[in-house]
Amino acid sequence: MTSTNPIKVDFWFDPLCPWAWMTSRWIKEVEKVRDIDLTFHVMSLSVLNDGRDLDPDYRTRMDRGWAAVRVALAVDEQHGKAKLDEFYTAIGTRVHPGGADSGDPETIAAALVDAGLPAELINGGDTDANDDALRRSHHAGMDPVGDEVGTPVVHINGMALFGPVISPAPKGEQAGRLFDGFALLTEYDGFFEAKRTRTVGPIFD
């Protein structure tokens, strides 16, 4: 795929979600092999599931999910998109291949250190004072794809789709070719769904 200008890619994530993490590692690989302008944004599975009737174990996960996305939004607002990218890589590495709990204050604090961010940002995880802004960020990403999906959500040149859900994340030119195809799907307003049964979990490599 050729273009005179970088392809605008906006990626919405929640640090809690392993599938968003897999897709984010793919899009970071795409950044190496295609001319894209990549920007990360914060969505929240806790916002998405707020008020829903959930299994008790999943409800506990959602209740613990607020802190990390609140801190991520604070990083975005106070230190910008480049640092949000770094923070997501830091906390995602600890949570997904590392096996840490994204809702654990120690995990969040360590990720802030990894990303070279001020330790006091963790205080934002304990308050709902900025949740209106969190919800706005969430809805900016999620509303264009509807309320029947979670994360990952990718917007390409303003056209939004859920996915791709992948495991493991492809590398090199294979990552680029997958992006080329996914980008083509987003171009058609009438495209809604393509799916097959998932046979593996997230493969972190």
PDB file of C-alpha atoms in Angstrom:
ATOM      1  CA  MET A   1       0.000   0.000   0.000  1.00  0.00           C
ATOM      2  CA  THR A   2       1.463   3.356  -1.022  1.00  0.00           C
ATOM      3  CA  SER A   3       0.517   6.802   0.158  1.00  0.00           C
ATOM      4  CA  THR A   4       1.977  10.268  -0.117  1.00  0.00           C
ATOM      5  CA  ASN A   5       1.119  10.875   3.530  1.00  0.00           C
ATOM      6  CA  PRO A   6       1.434   8.670   6.611  1.00  0.00           C
ATOM      7  CA  ILE A   7      -1.630   6.531   7.324  1.00  0.00           C
ATOM      8  CA  LYS A   8      -3.266   7.833  10.497  1.00  0.00           C
ATOM      9  CA  VAL A   9      -3.716   5.041  13.033  1.00  0.00           C
ATOM     10  CA  ASP A  10      -5.459   5.588  16.367  1.00  0.00           C
ATOM     11  CA  PHE A  11      -5.390   2.695  18.817  1.00  0.00           C
ATOM     12  CA  TRP A  12      -7.589   2.436  21.932  1.00  0.00           C
ATOM     13  CA  PHE A  13      -6.384   0.192  24.749  1.00  0.00           C
ATOM     14  CA  ASP A  14      -6.997  -0.896  28.319  1.00  0.00           C
ATOM     15  CA  PRO A  15      -3.846  -2.267  30.025  1.00  0.00           C
ATOM     16  CA  LEU A  16      -6.003  -5.062  31.480  1.00  0.00           C
ATOM     17  CA  CYS A  17      -6.768  -6.709  28.124  1.00  0.00           C
ATOM     18  CA  PRO A  18      -4.311  -9.323  26.786  1.00  0.00           C
ATOM     19  CA  TRP A  19      -5.853  -9.212  23.312  1.00  0.00           C
ATOM     20  CA  ALA A  20      -5.357  -5.445  23.064  1.00  0.00           C
ATOM     21  CA  TRP A  21      -1.760  -6.048  24.134  1.00  0.00           C
ATOM     22  CA  MET A  22      -1.236  -8.606  21.356  1.00  0.00           C
ATOM     23  CA  THR A  23      -2.682  -6.228  18.770  1.00  0.00           C
ATOM     24  CA  SER A  24      -0.659  -3.311  20.097  1.00  0.00           C
ATOM     25  CA  ARG A  25       2.582  -5.257  19.669  1.00  0.00           C
ATOM     26  CA  TRP A  26       1.539  -5.936  16.079  1.00  0.00           C
ATOM     27  CA  ILE A  27       0.822  -2.261  15.377  1.00  0.00           C
ATOM     28  CA  LYS A  28       4.163  -1.288  16.931  1.00  0.00           C
ATOM     29  CA  GLU A  29       5.773  -3.740  14.511  1.00  0.00           C
ATOM     30  CA  VAL A  30       3.780  -2.212  11.650  1.00  0.00           C
ATOM     31  CA  GLU A  31       5.261   1.151  12.636  1.00  0.00           C
ATOM     32  CA  LYS A  32       8.672  -0.234  11.561  1.00  0.00           C
ATOM     33  CA  VAL A  33       7.600  -1.435   8.105  1.00  0.00           C
ATOM     34  CA  ARG A  34       4.823   0.928   6.999  1.00  0.00           C
ATOM     35  CA  ASP A  35       4.495   4.713   6.907  1.00  0.00           C
ATOM     36  CA  ILE A  36       1.949   5.180   9.696  1.00  0.00           C
ATOM     37  CA  ASP A  37       1.262   7.949  12.207  1.00  0.00           C
ATOM     38  CA  LEU A  38       0.381   5.940  15.334  1.00  0.00           C
ATOM     39  CA  THR A  39      -1.369   7.419  18.360  1.00  0.00           C
ATOM     40  CA  PHE A  40      -2.485   5.532  21.466  1.00  0.00           C
ATOM     41  CA  HIS A  41      -5.637   6.439  23.404  1.00  0.00           C
ATOM     42  CA  VAL A  42      -7.228   5.129  26.587  1.00  0.00           C
ATOM     43  CA  MET A  43     -10.443   3.123  26.676  1.00  0.00           C
ATOM     44  CA  SER A  44     -11.734   1.285  29.730  1.00  0.00           C
ATOM     45  CA  LEU A  45     -13.284  -2.138  30.103  1.00  0.00           C
ATOM     46  CA  SER A  46     -14.508  -0.903  33.491  1.00  0.00           C
ATOM     47  CA  VAL A  47     -16.412   1.908  31.764  1.00  0.00           C
ATOM     48  CA  LEU A  48     -17.660  -0.500  29.087  1.00  0.00           C
ATOM     49  CA  ASN A  49     -19.042  -2.908  31.705  1.00  0.00           C
ATOM     50  CA  ASP A  50     -20.261  -0.331  34.198  1.00  0.00           C
ATOM     51  CA  GLY A  51     -23.811  -1.228  35.245  1.00  0.00           C
ATOM     52  CA  ARG A  52     -23.834  -4.589  33.452  1.00  0.00           C
ATOM     53  CA  ASP A  53     -24.786  -7.848  35.145  1.00  0.00           C
ATOM     54  CA  LEU A  54     -21.452  -9.669  35.299  1.00  0.00           C
ATOM     55  CA  ASP A  55     -20.055 -12.871  36.704  1.00  0.00           C
ATOM     56  CA  PRO A  56     -18.702 -12.050  40.218  1.00  0.00           C
ATOM     57  CA  ASP A  57     -15.106 -12.887  39.294  1.00  0.00           C
ATOM     58  CA  TYR A  58     -15.246 -10.698  36.196  1.00  0.00           C
ATOM     59  CA  ARG A  59     -16.912  -7.920  38.202  1.00  0.00           C
ATOM     60  CA  THR A  60     -13.957  -8.025  40.591  1.00  0.00           C
ATOM     61  CA  ARG A  61     -11.585  -7.652  37.640  1.00  0.00           C
ATOM     62  CA  MET A  62     -13.552  -4.690  36.351  1.00  0.00           C
ATOM     63  CA  ASP A  63     -13.565  -3.048  39.776  1.00  0.00           C
ATOM     64  CA  ARG A  64      -9.780  -3.417  39.920  1.00  0.00           C
ATOM     65  CA  GLY A  65      -9.430  -2.133  36.371  1.00  0.00           C
ATOM     66  CA  TRP A  66     -10.147   1.517  37.127  1.00  0.00           C
ATOM     67  CA  ALA A  67      -6.770   2.438  38.604  1.00  0.00           C
ATOM     68  CA  ALA A  68      -4.567   1.630  35.609  1.00  0.00           C
ATOM     69  CA  VAL A  69      -6.742   3.435  33.057  1.00  0.00           C
ATOM     70  CA  ARG A  70      -7.074   6.472  35.315  1.00  0.00           C
ATOM     71  CA  VAL A  71      -3.305   6.663  35.631  1.00  0.00           C
ATOM     72  CA  ALA A  72      -2.876   6.101  31.882  1.00  0.00           C
ATOM     73  CA  LEU A  73      -5.217   9.014  31.172  1.00  0.00           C
ATOM     74  CA  ALA A  74      -3.259  11.202  33.592  1.00  0.00           C
ATOM     75  CA  VAL A  75      -0.068  10.289  31.731  1.00  0.00           C
ATOM     76  CA  ASP A  76      -1.757  11.244  28.441  1.00  0.00           C
ATOM     77  CA  GLU A  77      -3.094  14.558  29.729  1.00  0.00           C
ATOM     78  CA  GLN A  78      -0.006  15.667  31.641  1.00  0.00           C
ATOM     79  CA  HIS A  79       2.865  14.199  29.611  1.00  0.00           C
ATOM     80  CA  GLY A  80       1.522  13.568  26.113  1.00  0.00           C
ATOM     81  CA  LYS A  81       1.019  10.747  23.667  1.00  0.00           C
ATOM     82  CA  ALA A  82       4.652   9.666  23.389  1.00  0.00           C
ATOM     83  CA  LYS A  83       4.804   9.031  27.133  1.00  0.00           C
ATOM     84  CA  LEU A  84       1.421   7.275  27.024  1.00  0.00           C
ATOM     85  CA  ASP A  85       2.920   4.916  24.440  1.00  0.00           C
ATOM     86  CA  GLU A  86       5.903   4.288  26.746  1.00  0.00           C
ATOM     87  CA  PHE A  87       3.696   3.774  29.790  1.00  0.00           C
ATOM     88  CA  TYR A  88       1.499   1.287  27.953  1.00  0.00           C
ATOM     89  CA  THR A  89       4.537  -0.687  26.848  1.00  0.00           C
ATOM     90  CA  ALA A  90       5.874  -0.616  30.417  1.00  0.00           C
ATOM     91  CA  ILE A  91       2.716  -1.729  32.195  1.00  0.00           C
ATOM     92  CA  GLY A  92       1.701  -4.138  29.419  1.00  0.00           C
ATOM     93  CA  THR A  93       5.082  -5.872  29.562  1.00  0.00           C
ATOM     94  CA  ARG A  94       4.723  -6.337  33.304  1.00  0.00           C
ATOM     95  CA  VAL A  95       1.099  -7.506  33.121  1.00  0.00           C
ATOM     96  CA  HIS A  96       0.975  -9.773  30.074  1.00  0.00           C
ATOM     97  CA  PRO A  97       4.243 -11.595  29.500  1.00  0.00           C
ATOM     98  CA  GLY A  98       5.227 -10.694  33.071  1.00  0.00           C
ATOM     99  CA  GLY A  99       2.092 -12.011  34.800  1.00  0.00           C
ATOM    100  CA  ALA A 100       1.583  -9.009  37.110  1.00  0.00           C
ATOM    101  CA  ASP A 101      -1.838  -7.643  38.127  1.00  0.00           C
ATOM    102  CA  SER A 102      -2.695  -4.428  36.284  1.00  0.00           C
ATOM    103  CA  GLY A 103      -4.798  -3.303  39.250  1.00  0.00           C
ATOM    104  CA  ASP A 104      -1.945  -3.696  41.742  1.00  0.00           C
ATOM    105  CA  PRO A 105      -0.534  -0.299  42.820  1.00  0.00           C
ATOM    106  CA  GLU A 106       2.955  -1.812  42.831  1.00  0.00           C
ATOM    107  CA  THR A 107       2.587  -2.796  39.168  1.00  0.00           C
ATOM    108  CA  ILE A 108       1.406   0.681  38.191  1.00  0.00           C
ATOM    109  CA  ALA A 109       4.143   2.369  40.239  1.00  0.00           C
ATOM    110  CA  ALA A 110       6.837   0.193  38.674  1.00  0.00           C
ATOM    111  CA  ALA A 111       5.539   0.953  35.177  1.00  0.00           C
ATOM    112  CA  LEU A 112       5.706   4.676  35.895  1.00  0.00           C
ATOM    113  CA  VAL A 113       9.336   4.236  36.883  1.00  0.00           C
ATOM    114  CA  ASP A 114      10.026   2.176  33.752  1.00  0.00           C
ATOM    115  CA  ALA A 115       8.576   4.960  31.591  1.00  0.00           C
ATOM    116  CA  GLY A 116      10.456   7.722  33.419  1.00  0.00           C
ATOM    117  CA  LEU A 117       7.267   9.300  34.737  1.00  0.00           C
ATOM    118  CA  PRO A 118       6.608  11.042  38.079  1.00  0.00           C
ATOM    119  CA  ALA A 119       5.662   8.655  40.877  1.00  0.00           C
ATOM    120  CA  GLU A 120       2.839  10.913  42.070  1.00  0.00           C
ATOM    121  CA  LEU A 121       0.803  10.089  38.953  1.00  0.00           C
ATOM    122  CA  ILE A 122      -0.281   6.936  40.756  1.00  0.00           C
ATOM    123  CA  ASN A 123      -2.482   9.058  43.007  1.00  0.00           C
ATOM    124  CA  GLY A 124      -4.903   9.514  40.111  1.00  0.00           C
ATOM    125  CA  GLY A 125      -5.777   5.839  40.240  1.00  0.00           C
ATOM    126  CA  ASP A 126      -7.590   6.210  43.547  1.00  0.00           C
ATOM    127  CA  THR A 127     -10.024   8.949  42.567  1.00  0.00           C
ATOM    128  CA  ASP A 128     -12.940   9.269  40.163  1.00  0.00           C
ATOM    129  CA  ALA A 129     -12.381  13.029  39.862  1.00  0.00           C
ATOM    130  CA  ASN A 130     -11.337  12.763  36.206  1.00  0.00           C
ATOM    131  CA  ASP A 131     -13.659   9.948  35.158  1.00  0.00           C
ATOM    132  CA  ASP A 132     -15.667  12.249  32.879  1.00  0.00           C
ATOM    133  CA  ALA A 133     -12.542  12.726  30.779  1.00  0.00           C
ATOM    134  CA  LEU A 134     -11.884   8.981  30.896  1.00  0.00           C
ATOM    135  CA  ARG A 135     -15.374   8.313  29.606  1.00  0.00           C
ATOM    136  CA  ARG A 136     -14.907  10.855  26.806  1.00  0.00           C
ATOM    137  CA  SER A 137     -11.677   9.161  25.719  1.00  0.00           C
ATOM    138  CA  HIS A 138     -13.385   5.780  25.913  1.00  0.00           C
ATOM    139  CA  HIS A 139     -16.411   6.837  23.882  1.00  0.00           C
ATOM    140  CA  ALA A 140     -14.308   8.604  21.231  1.00  0.00           C
ATOM    141  CA  GLY A 141     -12.811   5.230  20.411  1.00  0.00           C
ATOM    142  CA  MET A 142     -15.709   2.896  21.093  1.00  0.00           C
ATOM    143  CA  ASP A 143     -18.817   4.701  19.861  1.00  0.00           C
ATOM    144  CA  PRO A 144     -17.855   4.395  16.158  1.00  0.00           C
ATOM    145  CA  VAL A 145     -17.762   0.576  16.487  1.00  0.00           C
ATOM    146  CA  GLY A 146     -20.883   0.178  18.657  1.00  0.00           C
ATOM    147  CA  ASP A 147     -21.482  -1.403  22.058  1.00  0.00           C
ATOM    148  CA  GLU A 148     -21.135  -5.099  21.139  1.00  0.00           C
ATOM    149  CA  VAL A 149     -17.322  -5.199  21.185  1.00  0.00           C
ATOM    150  CA  GLY A 150     -14.487  -4.610  23.609  1.00  0.00           C
ATOM    151  CA  THR A 151     -10.850  -3.918  22.890  1.00  0.00           C
ATOM    152  CA  PRO A 152      -8.748  -3.661  20.726  1.00  0.00           C
ATOM    153  CA  VAL A 153     -10.298  -0.934  18.603  1.00  0.00           C
ATOM    154  CA  VAL A 154      -8.310   0.616  15.776  1.00  0.00           C
ATOM    155  CA  HIS A 155      -9.213   3.665  13.696  1.00  0.00           C
ATOM    156  CA  ILE A 156      -7.403   3.963  10.349  1.00  0.00           C
ATOM    157  CA  ASN A 157      -7.733   7.353   8.688  1.00  0.00           C
ATOM    158  CA  GLY A 158     -10.811   7.882  10.863  1.00  0.00           C
ATOM    159  CA  MET A 159     -12.520   4.595   9.954  1.00  0.00           C
ATOM    160  CA  ALA A 160     -12.998   2.309  12.967  1.00  0.00           C
ATOM    161  CA  LEU A 161     -13.040  -1.457  13.446  1.00  0.00           C
ATOM    162  CA  PHE A 162     -12.793  -3.814  16.385  1.00  0.00           C
ATOM    163  CA  GLY A 163      -9.676  -5.976  16.133  1.00  0.00           C
ATOM    164  CA  PRO A 164      -7.722  -7.526  14.686  1.00  0.00           C
ATOM    165  CA  VAL A 165      -7.642 -10.256  17.349  1.00  0.00           C
ATOM    166  CA  ILE A 166      -4.373 -12.100  16.732  1.00  0.00           C
ATOM    167  CA  SER A 167      -2.015 -14.546  18.410  1.00  0.00           C
ATOM    168  CA  PRO A 168       0.910 -14.425  18.168  1.00  0.00           C
ATOM    169  CA  ALA A 169       1.628 -10.928  16.860  1.00  0.00           C
ATOM    170  CA  PRO A 170       3.256 -11.125  13.415  1.00  0.00           C
ATOM    171  CA  LYS A 171       6.566  -9.429  12.775  1.00  0.00           C
ATOM    172  CA  GLY A 172       8.320  -7.735   9.896  1.00  0.00           C
ATOM    173  CA  GLU A 173       6.704  -7.776   6.487  1.00  0.00           C
ATOM    174  CA  GLN A 174       4.064 -10.245   7.667  1.00  0.00           C
ATOM    175  CA  ALA A 175       2.883  -7.579  10.129  1.00  0.00           C
ATOM    176  CA  GLY A 176       2.838  -5.060   7.300  1.00  0.00           C
ATOM    177  CA  ARG A 177       0.809  -7.299   5.013  1.00  0.00           C
ATOM    178  CA  LEU A 178      -1.772  -7.920   7.727  1.00  0.00           C
ATOM    179  CA  PHE A 179      -2.023  -4.162   8.198  1.00  0.00           C
ATOM    180  CA  ASP A 180      -2.501  -3.615   4.466  1.00  0.00           C
ATOM    181  CA  GLY A 181      -5.462  -5.993   4.458  1.00  0.00           C
ATOM    182  CA  PHE A 182      -6.986  -4.644   7.648  1.00  0.00           C
ATOM    183  CA  ALA A 183      -6.683  -1.087   6.358  1.00  0.00           C
ATOM    184  CA  LEU A 184      -8.525  -2.075   3.180  1.00  0.00           C
ATOM    185  CA  LEU A 185     -11.408  -3.479   5.250  1.00  0.00           C
ATOM    186  CA  THR A 186     -11.808  -0.188   7.087  1.00  0.00           C
ATOM    187  CA  GLU A 187     -12.230   1.681   3.811  1.00  0.00           C
ATOM    188  CA  TYR A 188     -15.593   0.083   3.033  1.00  0.00           C
ATOM    189  CA  ASP A 189     -18.489   1.518   5.066  1.00  0.00           C
ATOM    190  CA  GLY A 190     -20.562  -1.607   4.484  1.00  0.00           C
ATOM    191  CA  PHE A 191     -18.059  -4.026   6.043  1.00  0.00           C
ATOM    192  CA  PHE A 192     -19.086  -5.238   9.510  1.00  0.00           C
ATOM    193  CA  GLU A 193     -17.590  -8.586  10.466  1.00  0.00           C
ATOM    194  CA  ALA A 194     -15.183 -11.390   9.568  1.00  0.00           C
ATOM    195  CA  LYS A 195     -14.476 -14.045  12.186  1.00  0.00           C
ATOM    196  CA  ARG A 196     -13.349 -17.604  12.877  1.00  0.00           C
ATOM    197  CA  THR A 197     -13.169 -19.644  16.088  1.00  0.00           C
ATOM    198  CA  ARG A 198     -10.190 -18.737  18.261  1.00  0.00           C
ATOM    199  CA  THR A 199      -8.047 -21.843  18.835  1.00  0.00           C
ATOM    200  CA  VAL A 200      -5.188 -20.373  20.900  1.00  0.00           C
ATOM    201  CA  GLY A 201      -4.821 -17.896  23.734  1.00  0.00           C
ATOM    202  CA  PRO A 202      -2.457 -14.915  23.730  1.00  0.00           C
ATOM    203  CA  ILE A 203       1.033 -16.118  22.795  1.00  0.00           C
ATOM    204  CA  PHE A 204       3.537 -13.665  24.244  1.00  0.00           C
ATOM    205  CA  ASP A 205       6.931 -13.797  22.564  1.00  0.00           C
TER     206      ASP A 205
END
